[in-house]
Short mmCIF file of C-alpha atoms in Angstrom, two decimals:
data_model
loop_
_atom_site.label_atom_id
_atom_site.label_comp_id
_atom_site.label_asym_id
_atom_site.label_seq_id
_atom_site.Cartn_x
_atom_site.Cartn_y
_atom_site.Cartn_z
CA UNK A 1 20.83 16.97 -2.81
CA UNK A 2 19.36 13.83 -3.17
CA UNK A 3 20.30 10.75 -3.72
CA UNK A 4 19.98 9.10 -7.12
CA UNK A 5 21.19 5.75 -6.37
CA UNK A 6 19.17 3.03 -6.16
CA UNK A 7 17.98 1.99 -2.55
CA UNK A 8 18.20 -2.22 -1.61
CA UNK A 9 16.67 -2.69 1.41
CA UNK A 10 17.12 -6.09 3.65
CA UNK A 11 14.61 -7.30 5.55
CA UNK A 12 15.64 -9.70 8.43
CA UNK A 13 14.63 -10.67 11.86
CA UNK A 14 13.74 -13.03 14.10
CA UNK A 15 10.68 -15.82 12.64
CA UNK A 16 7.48 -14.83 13.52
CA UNK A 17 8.55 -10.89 14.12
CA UNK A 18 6.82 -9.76 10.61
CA UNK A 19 8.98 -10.18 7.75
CA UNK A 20 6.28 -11.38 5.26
CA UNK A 21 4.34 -8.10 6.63
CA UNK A 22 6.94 -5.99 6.24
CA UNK A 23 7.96 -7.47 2.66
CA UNK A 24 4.31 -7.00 1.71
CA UNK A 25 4.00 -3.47 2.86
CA UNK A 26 7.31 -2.40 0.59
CA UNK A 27 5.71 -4.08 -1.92
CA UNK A 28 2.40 -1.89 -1.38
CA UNK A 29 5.21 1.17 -1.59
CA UNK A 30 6.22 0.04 -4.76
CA UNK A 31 9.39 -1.68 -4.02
CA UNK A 32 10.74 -4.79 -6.13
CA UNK A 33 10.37 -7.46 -3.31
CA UNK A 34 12.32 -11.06 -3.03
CA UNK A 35 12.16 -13.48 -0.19
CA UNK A 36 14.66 -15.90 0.79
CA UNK A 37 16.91 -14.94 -2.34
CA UNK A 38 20.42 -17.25 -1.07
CA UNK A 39 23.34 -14.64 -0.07
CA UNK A 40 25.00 -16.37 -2.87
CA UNK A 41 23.01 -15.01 -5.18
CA UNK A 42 23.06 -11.52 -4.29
CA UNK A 43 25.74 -10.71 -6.61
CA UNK A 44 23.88 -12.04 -9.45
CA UNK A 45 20.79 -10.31 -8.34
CA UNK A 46 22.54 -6.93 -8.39
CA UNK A 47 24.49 -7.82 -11.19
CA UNK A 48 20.73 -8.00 -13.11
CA UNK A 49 19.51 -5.14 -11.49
CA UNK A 50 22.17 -3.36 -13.19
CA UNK A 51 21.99 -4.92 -16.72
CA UNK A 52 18.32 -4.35 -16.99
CA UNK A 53 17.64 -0.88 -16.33
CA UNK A 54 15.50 -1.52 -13.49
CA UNK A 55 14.75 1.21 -12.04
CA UNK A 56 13.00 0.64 -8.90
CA UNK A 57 14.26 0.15 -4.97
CA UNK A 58 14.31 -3.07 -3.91
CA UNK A 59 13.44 -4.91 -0.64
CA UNK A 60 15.34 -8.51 0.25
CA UNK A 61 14.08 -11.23 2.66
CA UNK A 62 16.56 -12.82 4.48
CA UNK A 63 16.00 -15.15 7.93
CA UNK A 64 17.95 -17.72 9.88
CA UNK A 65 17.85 -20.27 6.61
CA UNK A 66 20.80 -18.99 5.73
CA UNK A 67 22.80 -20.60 8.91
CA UNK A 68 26.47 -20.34 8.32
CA UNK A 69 26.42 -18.09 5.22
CA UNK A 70 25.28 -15.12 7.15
CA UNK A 71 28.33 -14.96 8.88
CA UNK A 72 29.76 -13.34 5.01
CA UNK A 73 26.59 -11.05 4.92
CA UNK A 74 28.68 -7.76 6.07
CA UNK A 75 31.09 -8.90 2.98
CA UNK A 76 28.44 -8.94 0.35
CA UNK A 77 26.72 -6.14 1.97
CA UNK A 78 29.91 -3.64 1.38
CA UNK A 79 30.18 -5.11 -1.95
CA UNK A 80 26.59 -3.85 -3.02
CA UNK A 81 27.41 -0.46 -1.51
CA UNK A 82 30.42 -0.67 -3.78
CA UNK A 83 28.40 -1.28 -6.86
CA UNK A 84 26.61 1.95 -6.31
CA UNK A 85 23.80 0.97 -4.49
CA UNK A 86 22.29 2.47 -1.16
CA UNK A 87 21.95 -0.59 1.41
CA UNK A 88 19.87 -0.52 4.50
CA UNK A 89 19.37 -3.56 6.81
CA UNK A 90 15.83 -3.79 9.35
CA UNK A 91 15.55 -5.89 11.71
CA UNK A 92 12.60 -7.09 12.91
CA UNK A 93 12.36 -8.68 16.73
CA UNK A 94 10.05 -9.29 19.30
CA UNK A 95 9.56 -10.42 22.48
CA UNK A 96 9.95 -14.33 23.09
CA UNK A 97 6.35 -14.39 24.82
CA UNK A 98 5.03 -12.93 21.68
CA UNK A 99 6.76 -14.65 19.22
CA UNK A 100 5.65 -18.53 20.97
CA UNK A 101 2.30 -17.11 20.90
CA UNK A 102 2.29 -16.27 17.34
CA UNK A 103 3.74 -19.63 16.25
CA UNK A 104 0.84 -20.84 18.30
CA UNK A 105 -1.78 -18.79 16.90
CA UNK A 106 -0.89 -19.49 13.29
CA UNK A 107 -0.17 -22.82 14.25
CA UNK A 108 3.08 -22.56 11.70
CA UNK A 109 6.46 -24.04 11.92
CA UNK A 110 9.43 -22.59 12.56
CA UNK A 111 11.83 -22.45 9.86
CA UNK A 112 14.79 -24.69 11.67
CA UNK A 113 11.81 -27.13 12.79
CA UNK A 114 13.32 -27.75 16.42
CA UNK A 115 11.45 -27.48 19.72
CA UNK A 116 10.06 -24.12 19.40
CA UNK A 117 11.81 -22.65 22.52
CA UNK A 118 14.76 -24.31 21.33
CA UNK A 119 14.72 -23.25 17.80
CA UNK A 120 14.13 -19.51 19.03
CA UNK A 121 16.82 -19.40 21.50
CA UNK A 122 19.35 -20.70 18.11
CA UNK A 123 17.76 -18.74 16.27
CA UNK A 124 18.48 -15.60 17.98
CA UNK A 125 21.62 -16.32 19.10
CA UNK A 126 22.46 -17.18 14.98
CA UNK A 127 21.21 -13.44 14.57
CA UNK A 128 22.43 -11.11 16.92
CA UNK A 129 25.53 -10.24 14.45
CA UNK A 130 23.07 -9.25 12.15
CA UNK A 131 21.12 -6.84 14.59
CA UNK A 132 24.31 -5.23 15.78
CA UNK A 133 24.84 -4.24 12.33
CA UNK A 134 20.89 -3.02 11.96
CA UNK A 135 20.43 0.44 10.45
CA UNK A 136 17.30 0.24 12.22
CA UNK A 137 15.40 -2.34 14.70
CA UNK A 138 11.74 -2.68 14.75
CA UNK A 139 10.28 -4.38 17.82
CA UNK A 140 7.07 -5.53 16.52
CA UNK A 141 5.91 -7.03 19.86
CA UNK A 142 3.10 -4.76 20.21
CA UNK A 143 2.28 -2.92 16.84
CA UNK A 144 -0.63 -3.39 15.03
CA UNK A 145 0.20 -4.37 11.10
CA UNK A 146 -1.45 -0.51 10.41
CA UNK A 147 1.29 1.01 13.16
CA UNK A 148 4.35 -1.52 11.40
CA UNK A 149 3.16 0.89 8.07
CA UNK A 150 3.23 3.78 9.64
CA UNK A 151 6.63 3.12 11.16
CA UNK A 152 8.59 2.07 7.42
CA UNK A 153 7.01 4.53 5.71
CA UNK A 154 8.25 6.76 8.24
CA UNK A 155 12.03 5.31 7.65
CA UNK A 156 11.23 6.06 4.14
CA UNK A 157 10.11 9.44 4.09
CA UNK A 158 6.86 9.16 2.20
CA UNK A 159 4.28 11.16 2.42
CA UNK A 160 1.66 8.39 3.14
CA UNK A 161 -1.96 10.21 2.20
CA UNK A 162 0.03 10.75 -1.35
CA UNK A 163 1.12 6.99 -1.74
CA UNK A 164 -2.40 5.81 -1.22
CA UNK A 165 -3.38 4.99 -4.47
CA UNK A 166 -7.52 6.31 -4.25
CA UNK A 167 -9.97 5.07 -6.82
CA UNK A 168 -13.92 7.16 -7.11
CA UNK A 169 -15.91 4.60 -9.31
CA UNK A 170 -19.44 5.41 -10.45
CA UNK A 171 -22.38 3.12 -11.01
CA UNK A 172 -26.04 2.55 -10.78
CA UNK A 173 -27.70 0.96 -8.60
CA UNK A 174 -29.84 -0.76 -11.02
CA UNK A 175 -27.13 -2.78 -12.33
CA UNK A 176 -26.23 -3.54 -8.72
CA UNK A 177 -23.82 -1.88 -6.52
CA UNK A 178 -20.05 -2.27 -7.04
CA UNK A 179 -18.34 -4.95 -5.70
CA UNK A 180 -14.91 -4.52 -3.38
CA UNK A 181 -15.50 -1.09 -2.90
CA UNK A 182 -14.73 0.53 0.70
CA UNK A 183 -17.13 3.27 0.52
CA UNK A 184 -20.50 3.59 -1.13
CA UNK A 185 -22.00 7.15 -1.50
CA UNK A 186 -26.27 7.27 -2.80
CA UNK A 187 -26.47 11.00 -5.44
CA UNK A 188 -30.00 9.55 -6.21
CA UNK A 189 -30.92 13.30 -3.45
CA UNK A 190 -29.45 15.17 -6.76
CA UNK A 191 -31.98 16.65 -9.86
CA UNK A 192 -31.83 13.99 -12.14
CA UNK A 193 -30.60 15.40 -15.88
CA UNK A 194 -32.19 11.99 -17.20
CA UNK A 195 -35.44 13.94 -17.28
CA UNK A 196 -34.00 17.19 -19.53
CA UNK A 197 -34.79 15.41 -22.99
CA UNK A 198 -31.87 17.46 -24.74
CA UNK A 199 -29.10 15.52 -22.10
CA UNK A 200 -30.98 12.27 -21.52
CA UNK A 201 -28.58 10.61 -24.06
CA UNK A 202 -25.15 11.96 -22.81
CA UNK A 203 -23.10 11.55 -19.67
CA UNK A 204 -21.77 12.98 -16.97
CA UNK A 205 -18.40 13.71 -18.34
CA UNK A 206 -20.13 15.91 -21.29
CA UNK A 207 -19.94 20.03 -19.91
CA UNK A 208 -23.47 20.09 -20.39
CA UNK A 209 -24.69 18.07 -17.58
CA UNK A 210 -21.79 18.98 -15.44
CA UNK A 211 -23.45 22.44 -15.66
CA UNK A 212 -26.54 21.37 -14.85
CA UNK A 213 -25.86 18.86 -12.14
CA UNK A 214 -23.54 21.41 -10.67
CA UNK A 215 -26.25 24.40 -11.21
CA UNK A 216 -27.99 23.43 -7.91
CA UNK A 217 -27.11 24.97 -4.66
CA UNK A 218 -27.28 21.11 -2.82
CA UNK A 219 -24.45 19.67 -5.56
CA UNK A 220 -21.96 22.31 -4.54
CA UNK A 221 -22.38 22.21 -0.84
CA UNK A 222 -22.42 18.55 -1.10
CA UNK A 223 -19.45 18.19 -3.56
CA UNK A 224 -17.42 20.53 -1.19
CA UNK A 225 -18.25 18.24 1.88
CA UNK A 226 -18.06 15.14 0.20
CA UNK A 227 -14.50 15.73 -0.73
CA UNK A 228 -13.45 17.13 3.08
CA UNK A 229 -14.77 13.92 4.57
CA UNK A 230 -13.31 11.98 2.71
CA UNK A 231 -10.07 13.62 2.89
CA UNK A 232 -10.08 13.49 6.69
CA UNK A 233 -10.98 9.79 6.47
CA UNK A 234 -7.75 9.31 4.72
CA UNK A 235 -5.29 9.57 7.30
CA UNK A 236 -7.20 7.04 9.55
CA UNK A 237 -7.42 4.74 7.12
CA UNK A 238 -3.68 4.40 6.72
CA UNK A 239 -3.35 4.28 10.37
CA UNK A 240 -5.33 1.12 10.24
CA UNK A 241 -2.65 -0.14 7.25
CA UNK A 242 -4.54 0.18 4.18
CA UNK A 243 -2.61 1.30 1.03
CA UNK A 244 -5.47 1.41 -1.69
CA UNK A 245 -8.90 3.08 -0.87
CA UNK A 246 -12.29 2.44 -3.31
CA UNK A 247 -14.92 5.11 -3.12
CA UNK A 248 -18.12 4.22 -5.70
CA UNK A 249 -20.93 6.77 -6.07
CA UNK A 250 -23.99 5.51 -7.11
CA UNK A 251 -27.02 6.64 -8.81
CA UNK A 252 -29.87 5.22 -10.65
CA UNK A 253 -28.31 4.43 -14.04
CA UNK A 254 -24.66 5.09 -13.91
CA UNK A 255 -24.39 7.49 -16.55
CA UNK A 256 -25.17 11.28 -15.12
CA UNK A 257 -25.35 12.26 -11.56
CA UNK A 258 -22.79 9.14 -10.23
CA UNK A 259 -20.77 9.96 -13.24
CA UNK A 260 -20.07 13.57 -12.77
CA UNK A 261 -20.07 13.77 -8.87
CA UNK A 262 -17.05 11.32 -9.26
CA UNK A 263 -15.04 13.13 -11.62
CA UNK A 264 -15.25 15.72 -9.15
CA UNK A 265 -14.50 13.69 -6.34
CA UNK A 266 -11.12 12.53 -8.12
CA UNK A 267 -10.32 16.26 -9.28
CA UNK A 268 -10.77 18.05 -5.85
CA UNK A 269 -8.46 15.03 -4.08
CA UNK A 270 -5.95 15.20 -7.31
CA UNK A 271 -5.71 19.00 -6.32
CA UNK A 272 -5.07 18.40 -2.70
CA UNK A 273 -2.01 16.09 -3.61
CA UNK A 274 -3.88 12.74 -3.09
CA UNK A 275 -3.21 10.23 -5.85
CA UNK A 276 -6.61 9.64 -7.28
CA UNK A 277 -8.22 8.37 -10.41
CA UNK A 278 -11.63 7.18 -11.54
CA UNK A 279 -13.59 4.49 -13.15
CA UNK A 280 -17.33 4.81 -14.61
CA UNK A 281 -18.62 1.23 -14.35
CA UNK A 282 -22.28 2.13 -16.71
CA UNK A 283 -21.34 4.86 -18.47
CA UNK A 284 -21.83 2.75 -21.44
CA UNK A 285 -25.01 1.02 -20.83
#
């Protein structure tokens, strides 16, 4: 059965391993993220969690700031456990070739600002308690930020092509083409219902011109391919670490062919699990 407790998960590692990454990508999961909350404060933190209602897991940053206090972290670790609360440490390392060339590349400082060998030789000697105790280590040396995804989601157990959050906007090209969008499909090659005088003036969410759109032998084998691609692009694209996913349609006023062809879009994905929804940019124009 599972688990309803509430999952806290901390994030910790070595400077330059991918903490910020790996906060970010929780965050992208839905997780309530903090970084660098003090140890001290944990207790507080949990003690709000609790008050409020809030409902969602959280992830915690914690690095080699802490210095001496981390030494009580097992402590206040088995105290959250005791307040009902599922607690999982990862711990990000990586090689100490990688991590100077990462300091060097980003041309950042490291936290404890000492000589950067120096500080990473501390540094990891001030954290090996802390990996011993790991629930899981992540050795980032070599991972792409799209394989670090794929690895916590993994730890997670989500289904990743359902946590990609999919949006199918429509528009016309007229009024120029969307903006930030990550695919842009031309239905222009589809009969035009702007030329039937009786659905000139409605839309492509009306049944009408959904019938007639759809009434042609080219929208349905289209429509059915349409939605395959794009559901075998999905997978590569969150190997490569992307979390949302824009797909805008375009046609030449926004209103009929763009319109209905992505309501479809978003309904066949919807029905194959995917979390989709859509947005008509000139419907209304």
């Amino acid at each position: 059965m599972a688990s309803n407790k509430r999952r806290i998960f901390i994030i910790t590692g070595m400077s330059g391993a991918g903490k910020s990454q790996a906060l970010k990508i929780f965050g992208d999961f839905g997780f309530y993220c903090v970084d660098n909350l003090p140890l001290a404060l944990f207790k507080n933190f949990t003690d709000y969690l609790k008050q409020s209602g809030e409902r969602r897991d959280v992830a915690l940053g914690i690095d080699v700031r802490e210095g001496d206090r981390l030494r009580e972290m097992p402590k206040i670790l088995n105290s959250m456990v005791q307040d009902d609360f599922v607690v999982k440490v990862i711990f990000l390392d990586a090689s100490e070739e990688c991590l100077i060339r990462r300091f060097s590349e980003t041309k950042h400082r490291h936290p404890i600002h000492k000589k950067l060998a120096t500080a990473l030789a501390h540094e990891r000697k001030v954290m090996s308690p802390i990996r011993t105790m790991a629930d899981k280590v992540i050795d980032t040396s070599d991972l792409k930020l799209g394989e670090l995804k794929e690895k916590l989601s993994a730890l997670l157990g989500l289904t990743r092509e359902g946590d990609m959050q999919i949006t199918v906007a429509s528009f016309g090209f007229k009024n120029g083409i969307l903006k930030d969008c990550d695919i842009v499909m031309d239905v222009r090659f589809l009969p035009n219902p702007f030329y039937i005088p009786e659905l000139r003036e409605k839309t492509g969410l009306d049944k009408e011109v959904q019938q007639y759109i759809m009434s042609f032998k080219e929208t349905k084998e289209f429509a059915e391919k349409f939605a395959d691609l794009i559901k075998y692009l999905i997978p590569k694209y969150i190997k490569e670490g992307k979390s949302y996913l824009t797909i805008a349609m375009g046609c030449t006023g926004g209103r009929h062919r763009s319109v209905f062809m992505a309501h479809e879009l978003a309904q066949r994905l919807t029905k194959a699990g995917l979390n989709a929804s859509e947005f008509h940019r000139d419907i209304g124009l």
